[in-house]
Amino acid sequence: MRRALAIFLITVITIVVFLVHQVYTLLTLLVEDGSTDAIHSAEIPAPNSPLIDKMPQYIPKIIHQTYINDSVPELWREAQKSCVDLHEDYEYKMWTDAKSRELVATEYPWFLNTFDNYSHPIQRADAIRYFVLAHFGGIYIDLDDGCNRRLDPLLSYSAWVRRTAPTGISNDAMGATPQHPFFLTVIEALRAYDKDWGLPYITVMYSTGPLFLSVIWKKYMSSGRNIGDGASGGRVRILMKDEYNRFPWSFFSHHQGSSWHGKDARFIFWMGSHWMMLTLMGFLLAGVVGVGAWWAWNRALLLGQQRKNKRREGGMWERAMGWSWRRGGKGGYELAERHEV
């Protein structure tokens, strides 16, 4: 029994270690708040403050946005206009589907096959934003994000992304210098993460979307490259919620968006809002499965032992019958001998 228990425990521990290793980065994201690299409110001058002019500029003055074509829906025109009007001295680049593919085909031909074969158009919209930041530098802004103030203070960091809930970072507003090592790492990782996970929302999120970006960010920090400020620095700073869109002095204002979300997305959002309950249920289910596996293991051992005992008892019976026959034969022989005497 002790040997069986040891084998069972070793098997369970091996499986658990394997599973934890596979999802380790996702687990560490649950406790990663980005505070180490946060852009604090005290660092950011108020809108129109003369201190802004004294801040260094590392990120070029370029605003990138993406859409199918140049005809942006009315729903997002106000948000788009707010960014353009506030930044007349910035270069504005609208990356249509045709322009996006042309850039990939010309500058990154090794990625064209993956780009063309994405099953969801939003994956191409996600991917191109990483490529344009890696190639040109600048600031990428989703069409459903309006500009609440000028973005000049954010040009003073070699790269930045924003914190999102419940964990990780988002890809709806980002900035970087050209050839920043983080975004080079991101575009290099895209092919390896190009997998279909069954549900469209999960597939998009983990192949090109915020979950993908969060995992690469976490691995990037663990690699030791998330260091160094300035034009050639590798550090990625984090724009927190307050600075993102919570107050009048925040940089962005959010408008209606996420047009690609479906029923599976609503289910995932429900899971996200009930993650504590689902975590407890997961542990409970794991306990039930563990107890059930232990019972099945013991049951199999017991049945095996019973079969072995039956075979042993059968062998003993056969030997006993054989011994009785031989003994009877011998006795008869002895009696015959006595009769002759």
Short mmCIF file of C-alpha atoms in Angstrom, two decimals:
data_model
loop_
_atom_site.label_atom_id
_atom_site.label_comp_id
_atom_site.label_asym_id
_atom_site.label_seq_id
_atom_site.Cartn_x
_atom_site.Cartn_y
_atom_site.Cartn_z
CA MET A 1 0.00 0.00 0.00
CA ARG A 2 2.81 2.42 0.83
CA ARG A 3 4.47 1.72 -2.49
CA ALA A 4 1.18 2.33 -4.31
CA LEU A 5 0.65 5.59 -2.45
CA ALA A 6 4.16 6.74 -3.32
CA ILE A 7 3.65 5.97 -7.01
CA PHE A 8 0.30 7.80 -7.00
CA LEU A 9 1.73 10.90 -5.31
CA ILE A 10 4.73 11.02 -7.65
CA THR A 11 2.38 10.79 -10.66
CA VAL A 12 0.11 13.56 -9.36
CA ILE A 13 3.04 15.84 -8.48
CA THR A 14 4.59 15.31 -11.91
CA ILE A 15 1.34 16.26 -13.64
CA VAL A 16 0.86 19.33 -11.43
CA VAL A 17 4.44 20.51 -11.99
CA PHE A 18 4.03 20.09 -15.76
CA LEU A 19 0.76 22.06 -15.81
CA VAL A 20 2.14 24.84 -13.61
CA HIS A 21 5.21 25.11 -15.85
CA GLN A 22 2.97 25.44 -18.91
CA VAL A 23 0.92 28.30 -17.43
CA TYR A 24 3.55 29.83 -15.14
CA THR A 25 3.69 33.14 -16.99
CA LEU A 26 -0.11 33.47 -16.90
CA LEU A 27 -0.09 32.74 -13.17
CA THR A 28 2.57 35.37 -12.49
CA LEU A 29 0.48 37.93 -14.39
CA LEU A 30 -2.18 37.59 -11.69
CA VAL A 31 0.16 39.19 -9.17
CA GLU A 32 1.92 41.63 -11.52
CA ASP A 33 0.64 45.18 -11.00
CA GLY A 34 3.23 47.04 -13.08
CA SER A 35 4.00 49.40 -10.20
CA THR A 36 7.78 49.02 -10.63
CA ASP A 37 7.63 50.71 -14.03
CA ALA A 38 4.56 52.90 -13.48
CA ILE A 39 4.43 56.43 -14.86
CA HIS A 40 3.43 58.33 -11.73
CA SER A 41 1.18 61.37 -11.68
CA ALA A 42 4.00 63.44 -10.16
CA GLU A 43 6.11 62.85 -13.28
CA ILE A 44 3.50 64.33 -15.61
CA PRO A 45 3.17 68.11 -15.87
CA ALA A 46 -0.34 69.51 -16.01
CA PRO A 47 -1.82 70.25 -19.44
CA ASN A 48 -0.23 73.35 -20.98
CA SER A 49 2.39 73.54 -18.23
CA PRO A 50 5.69 75.16 -19.34
CA LEU A 51 7.48 72.19 -17.77
CA ILE A 52 6.38 70.07 -20.75
CA ASP A 53 8.73 71.97 -23.05
CA LYS A 54 11.65 71.08 -20.79
CA MET A 55 11.02 67.33 -20.98
CA PRO A 56 13.16 65.28 -23.39
CA GLN A 57 11.53 63.83 -26.51
CA TYR A 58 12.53 60.29 -27.45
CA ILE A 59 9.41 59.03 -29.24
CA PRO A 60 8.82 60.66 -32.65
CA LYS A 61 5.70 62.77 -33.14
CA ILE A 62 3.67 60.23 -35.10
CA ILE A 63 0.14 59.01 -34.37
CA HIS A 64 -0.81 55.62 -35.83
CA GLN A 65 -4.36 54.27 -36.17
CA THR A 66 -5.86 51.36 -38.08
CA TYR A 67 -9.07 50.65 -39.97
CA ILE A 68 -10.27 48.63 -42.97
CA ASN A 69 -10.12 51.71 -45.23
CA ASP A 70 -10.04 55.49 -44.95
CA SER A 71 -13.79 55.76 -44.28
CA VAL A 72 -13.85 55.74 -40.48
CA PRO A 73 -17.36 55.06 -39.10
CA GLU A 74 -19.26 57.97 -37.62
CA LEU A 75 -19.12 56.21 -34.26
CA TRP A 76 -15.38 56.89 -33.96
CA ARG A 77 -14.90 60.12 -35.89
CA GLU A 78 -15.20 62.33 -32.83
CA ALA A 79 -12.48 60.34 -31.02
CA GLN A 80 -10.27 60.37 -34.12
CA LYS A 81 -10.79 64.12 -34.62
CA SER A 82 -9.88 64.89 -31.00
CA CYS A 83 -6.44 63.33 -31.48
CA VAL A 84 -5.80 64.92 -34.85
CA ASP A 85 -6.93 68.40 -33.76
CA LEU A 86 -4.83 68.38 -30.59
CA HIS A 87 -1.70 67.29 -32.47
CA GLU A 88 -1.47 69.33 -35.66
CA ASP A 89 2.32 69.17 -35.47
CA TYR A 90 2.29 65.35 -35.39
CA GLU A 91 2.41 63.16 -38.47
CA TYR A 92 -0.81 61.16 -38.76
CA LYS A 93 -0.81 57.68 -40.31
CA MET A 94 -4.00 55.73 -40.95
CA TRP A 95 -3.10 52.09 -41.63
CA THR A 96 -5.74 50.61 -43.89
CA ASP A 97 -5.80 46.90 -44.71
CA ALA A 98 -4.02 47.57 -48.03
CA LYS A 99 -1.32 49.78 -46.51
CA SER A 100 -0.77 47.32 -43.65
CA ARG A 101 -0.23 44.41 -45.99
CA GLU A 102 2.08 46.50 -48.18
CA LEU A 103 4.27 47.38 -45.20
CA VAL A 104 4.51 43.75 -44.09
CA ALA A 105 5.22 42.52 -47.63
CA THR A 106 7.92 45.14 -48.18
CA GLU A 107 9.67 45.32 -44.81
CA TYR A 108 8.79 42.04 -43.10
CA PRO A 109 8.26 39.41 -45.83
CA TRP A 110 9.03 36.61 -43.36
CA PHE A 111 5.73 37.43 -41.64
CA LEU A 112 3.51 37.84 -44.71
CA ASN A 113 2.25 34.25 -44.78
CA THR A 114 1.17 34.44 -41.14
CA PHE A 115 -0.37 37.88 -41.69
CA ASP A 116 -2.41 36.73 -44.70
CA ASN A 117 -3.61 33.55 -43.01
CA TYR A 118 -4.97 34.99 -39.77
CA SER A 119 -8.53 33.70 -39.39
CA HIS A 120 -9.86 36.92 -37.83
CA PRO A 121 -9.32 40.41 -39.34
CA ILE A 122 -8.75 41.88 -35.86
CA GLN A 123 -5.59 39.77 -35.62
CA ARG A 124 -4.12 41.68 -38.57
CA ALA A 125 -5.22 44.96 -36.94
CA ASP A 126 -3.47 43.87 -33.73
CA ALA A 127 -0.30 42.73 -35.46
CA ILE A 128 0.21 45.80 -37.63
CA ARG A 129 0.24 48.12 -34.62
CA TYR A 130 3.27 46.28 -33.25
CA PHE A 131 5.05 46.44 -36.59
CA VAL A 132 4.48 50.16 -37.14
CA LEU A 133 5.76 50.98 -33.65
CA ALA A 134 8.79 48.76 -34.12
CA HIS A 135 9.47 50.25 -37.55
CA PHE A 136 8.57 53.94 -37.32
CA GLY A 137 8.13 54.53 -33.61
CA GLY A 138 5.42 56.93 -32.45
CA ILE A 139 2.15 56.46 -30.60
CA TYR A 140 -0.56 53.99 -31.53
CA ILE A 141 -4.16 54.79 -30.49
CA ASP A 142 -7.30 52.70 -31.02
CA LEU A 143 -10.09 54.52 -32.84
CA ASP A 144 -12.32 54.21 -29.78
CA ASP A 145 -9.78 56.16 -27.69
CA GLY A 146 -10.08 59.92 -27.92
CA CYS A 147 -7.35 62.33 -26.83
CA ASN A 148 -8.18 64.32 -23.71
CA ARG A 149 -4.98 66.43 -23.80
CA ARG A 150 -1.75 66.63 -25.77
CA LEU A 151 0.42 63.54 -25.53
CA ASP A 152 3.78 65.36 -25.43
CA PRO A 153 4.75 64.17 -21.91
CA LEU A 154 4.50 60.55 -23.12
CA LEU A 155 7.20 61.21 -25.71
CA SER A 156 9.73 61.32 -22.85
CA TYR A 157 9.79 57.53 -22.41
CA SER A 158 11.49 55.10 -24.77
CA ALA A 159 8.41 52.86 -24.64
CA TRP A 160 5.13 52.73 -22.75
CA VAL A 161 1.96 50.66 -22.64
CA ARG A 162 -1.05 50.92 -20.38
CA ARG A 163 -2.18 48.81 -17.45
CA THR A 164 -5.47 46.99 -17.86
CA ALA A 165 -7.88 45.07 -15.62
CA PRO A 166 -7.95 42.51 -14.18
CA THR A 167 -4.27 41.99 -15.00
CA GLY A 168 -1.60 42.62 -17.61
CA ILE A 169 -1.35 45.37 -20.21
CA SER A 170 -3.49 46.48 -23.13
CA ASN A 171 -2.61 47.21 -26.74
CA ASP A 172 -5.11 50.02 -27.39
CA ALA A 173 -2.66 52.85 -26.57
CA MET A 174 1.12 52.39 -26.79
CA GLY A 175 4.21 54.37 -27.66
CA ALA A 176 7.82 53.55 -28.52
CA THR A 177 11.00 54.68 -30.18
CA PRO A 178 11.85 53.02 -33.52
CA GLN A 179 13.43 49.57 -33.12
CA HIS A 180 12.68 49.43 -29.42
CA PRO A 181 13.80 45.98 -28.12
CA PHE A 182 10.41 45.25 -26.55
CA PHE A 183 8.44 45.69 -29.77
CA LEU A 184 11.08 43.82 -31.73
CA THR A 185 10.55 40.98 -29.26
CA VAL A 186 6.79 41.25 -29.75
CA ILE A 187 6.84 41.00 -33.55
CA GLU A 188 9.35 38.13 -33.35
CA ALA A 189 6.97 36.18 -31.06
CA LEU A 190 3.84 36.57 -33.20
CA ARG A 191 4.39 33.47 -35.35
CA ALA A 192 4.95 31.19 -32.36
CA TYR A 193 1.65 32.30 -30.80
CA ASP A 194 -0.40 31.88 -33.97
CA LYS A 195 -2.68 29.10 -32.71
CA ASP A 196 -6.42 28.47 -32.86
CA TRP A 197 -7.87 27.96 -29.36
CA GLY A 198 -11.41 27.13 -30.48
CA LEU A 199 -13.18 30.22 -29.12
CA PRO A 200 -12.60 33.33 -31.32
CA TYR A 201 -12.11 35.64 -28.33
CA ILE A 202 -9.46 33.43 -26.72
CA THR A 203 -7.77 32.86 -30.08
CA VAL A 204 -7.49 36.60 -30.76
CA MET A 205 -6.51 37.57 -27.21
CA TYR A 206 -3.73 34.97 -26.94
CA SER A 207 -2.38 35.14 -30.50
CA THR A 208 -2.19 38.91 -31.11
CA GLY A 209 -4.26 40.73 -28.50
CA PRO A 210 -3.69 42.07 -24.97
CA LEU A 211 -3.16 38.66 -23.38
CA PHE A 212 -0.45 37.86 -25.92
CA LEU A 213 1.17 41.25 -25.34
CA SER A 214 0.97 40.77 -21.55
CA VAL A 215 2.68 37.38 -21.72
CA ILE A 216 5.50 38.74 -23.90
CA TRP A 217 5.84 41.73 -21.55
CA LYS A 218 6.15 39.44 -18.53
CA LYS A 219 8.76 37.30 -20.28
CA TYR A 220 10.57 40.43 -21.42
CA MET A 221 10.84 41.63 -17.82
CA SER A 222 12.07 38.23 -16.68
CA SER A 223 14.77 38.27 -19.37
CA GLY A 224 16.54 41.22 -17.72
CA ARG A 225 16.14 43.51 -20.74
CA ASN A 226 13.55 45.81 -19.14
CA ILE A 227 16.20 48.30 -18.05
CA GLY A 228 17.51 51.65 -19.16
CA ASP A 229 15.69 54.92 -19.78
CA GLY A 230 16.44 57.42 -22.47
CA ALA A 231 16.45 57.16 -26.24
CA SER A 232 18.27 53.82 -26.33
CA GLY A 233 16.80 52.37 -23.13
CA GLY A 234 15.01 49.05 -23.07
CA ARG A 235 12.61 49.83 -20.25
CA VAL A 236 8.85 49.75 -20.83
CA ARG A 237 6.94 52.21 -18.66
CA ILE A 238 3.34 51.57 -17.59
CA LEU A 239 0.55 54.13 -17.94
CA MET A 240 -1.79 53.49 -15.01
CA LYS A 241 -5.56 53.88 -14.93
CA ASP A 242 -5.61 57.37 -13.41
CA GLU A 243 -3.29 58.73 -16.06
CA TYR A 244 -5.04 56.84 -18.83
CA ASN A 245 -8.65 58.06 -18.74
CA ARG A 246 -10.07 58.46 -15.25
CA PHE A 247 -9.74 62.23 -14.72
CA PRO A 248 -9.96 65.51 -16.67
CA TRP A 249 -6.16 65.69 -16.70
CA SER A 250 -5.81 62.11 -17.98
CA PHE A 251 -4.50 61.58 -21.51
CA PHE A 252 -7.37 59.69 -23.12
CA SER A 253 -11.15 59.44 -23.17
CA HIS A 254 -12.83 56.17 -24.06
CA HIS A 255 -15.62 55.83 -26.62
CA GLN A 256 -17.75 52.87 -27.63
CA GLY A 257 -15.72 50.18 -29.35
CA SER A 258 -14.73 46.49 -29.35
CA SER A 259 -16.90 45.80 -32.41
CA TRP A 260 -15.33 42.37 -32.94
CA HIS A 261 -16.47 40.92 -29.62
CA GLY A 262 -19.02 38.08 -29.79
CA LYS A 263 -20.95 35.86 -27.40
CA ASP A 264 -17.80 34.06 -26.33
CA ALA A 265 -16.32 37.44 -25.32
CA ARG A 266 -19.29 38.15 -23.07
CA PHE A 267 -18.80 34.76 -21.47
CA ILE A 268 -15.09 35.50 -20.91
CA PHE A 269 -15.96 38.90 -19.41
CA TRP A 270 -18.40 37.18 -17.06
CA MET A 271 -15.62 34.80 -16.05
CA GLY A 272 -13.31 37.75 -15.46
CA SER A 273 -15.82 39.45 -13.15
CA HIS A 274 -16.31 36.22 -11.17
CA TRP A 275 -12.70 35.01 -11.18
CA MET A 276 -12.54 34.53 -7.40
CA MET A 277 -15.58 32.25 -7.35
CA LEU A 278 -14.30 30.34 -10.39
CA THR A 279 -10.86 29.93 -8.79
CA LEU A 280 -12.42 28.42 -5.65
CA MET A 281 -14.58 26.15 -7.80
CA GLY A 282 -11.46 25.12 -9.70
CA PHE A 283 -9.68 24.12 -6.50
CA LEU A 284 -12.80 22.27 -5.34
CA LEU A 285 -13.05 20.44 -8.66
CA ALA A 286 -9.35 19.59 -8.52
CA GLY A 287 -9.87 18.16 -5.03
CA VAL A 288 -12.82 16.06 -6.16
CA VAL A 289 -10.85 14.81 -9.17
CA GLY A 290 -7.88 14.02 -6.91
CA VAL A 291 -10.01 12.06 -4.45
CA GLY A 292 -11.72 10.26 -7.32
CA ALA A 293 -8.38 9.38 -8.89
CA TRP A 294 -7.09 8.08 -5.54
CA TRP A 295 -10.23 5.96 -5.08
CA ALA A 296 -9.92 4.57 -8.63
CA TRP A 297 -6.23 3.84 -8.05
CA ASN A 298 -6.94 1.96 -4.81
CA ARG A 299 -9.85 0.15 -6.41
CA ALA A 300 -7.65 -1.02 -9.27
CA LEU A 301 -4.97 -2.19 -6.83
CA LEU A 302 -7.58 -4.02 -4.72
CA LEU A 303 -9.05 -5.80 -7.75
CA GLY A 304 -5.59 -6.74 -8.90
CA GLN A 305 -4.75 -8.12 -5.46
CA GLN A 306 -8.01 -10.08 -5.38
CA ARG A 307 -7.26 -11.66 -8.76
CA LYS A 308 -3.77 -12.53 -7.59
CA ASN A 309 -5.17 -14.11 -4.40
CA LYS A 310 -7.67 -16.16 -6.40
CA ARG A 311 -4.92 -17.44 -8.65
CA ARG A 312 -2.82 -18.28 -5.61
CA GLU A 313 -5.74 -20.08 -3.92
CA GLY A 314 -6.41 -22.01 -7.13
CA GLY A 315 -2.79 -23.11 -7.29
CA MET A 316 -2.83 -24.20 -3.67
CA TRP A 317 -6.00 -26.25 -4.27
CA GLU A 318 -4.47 -27.95 -7.27
CA ARG A 319 -1.34 -28.76 -5.31
CA ALA A 320 -3.44 -30.07 -2.42
CA MET A 321 -5.43 -32.33 -4.76
CA GLY A 322 -2.27 -33.59 -6.39
CA TRP A 323 -0.67 -34.37 -3.00
CA SER A 324 -3.79 -36.30 -1.87
CA TRP A 325 -3.71 -38.44 -5.01
CA ARG A 326 -0.06 -39.18 -4.64
CA ARG A 327 -0.49 -39.96 -0.97
CA GLY A 328 -3.43 -42.25 -1.69
CA GLY A 329 -1.47 -44.11 -4.29
CA LYS A 330 1.44 -44.55 -1.97
CA GLY A 331 -0.81 -45.79 0.83
CA GLY A 332 -2.30 -48.40 -1.46
CA TYR A 333 1.15 -49.51 -2.40
CA GLU A 334 2.13 -49.85 1.23
CA LEU A 335 -1.00 -51.87 2.03
CA ALA A 336 -0.27 -54.23 -0.84
CA GLU A 337 3.21 -54.78 0.48
CA ARG A 338 1.86 -55.68 3.93
CA HIS A 339 -0.66 -58.12 2.44
CA GLU A 340 2.06 -59.98 0.65
CA VAL A 341 4.05 -60.30 3.87
#
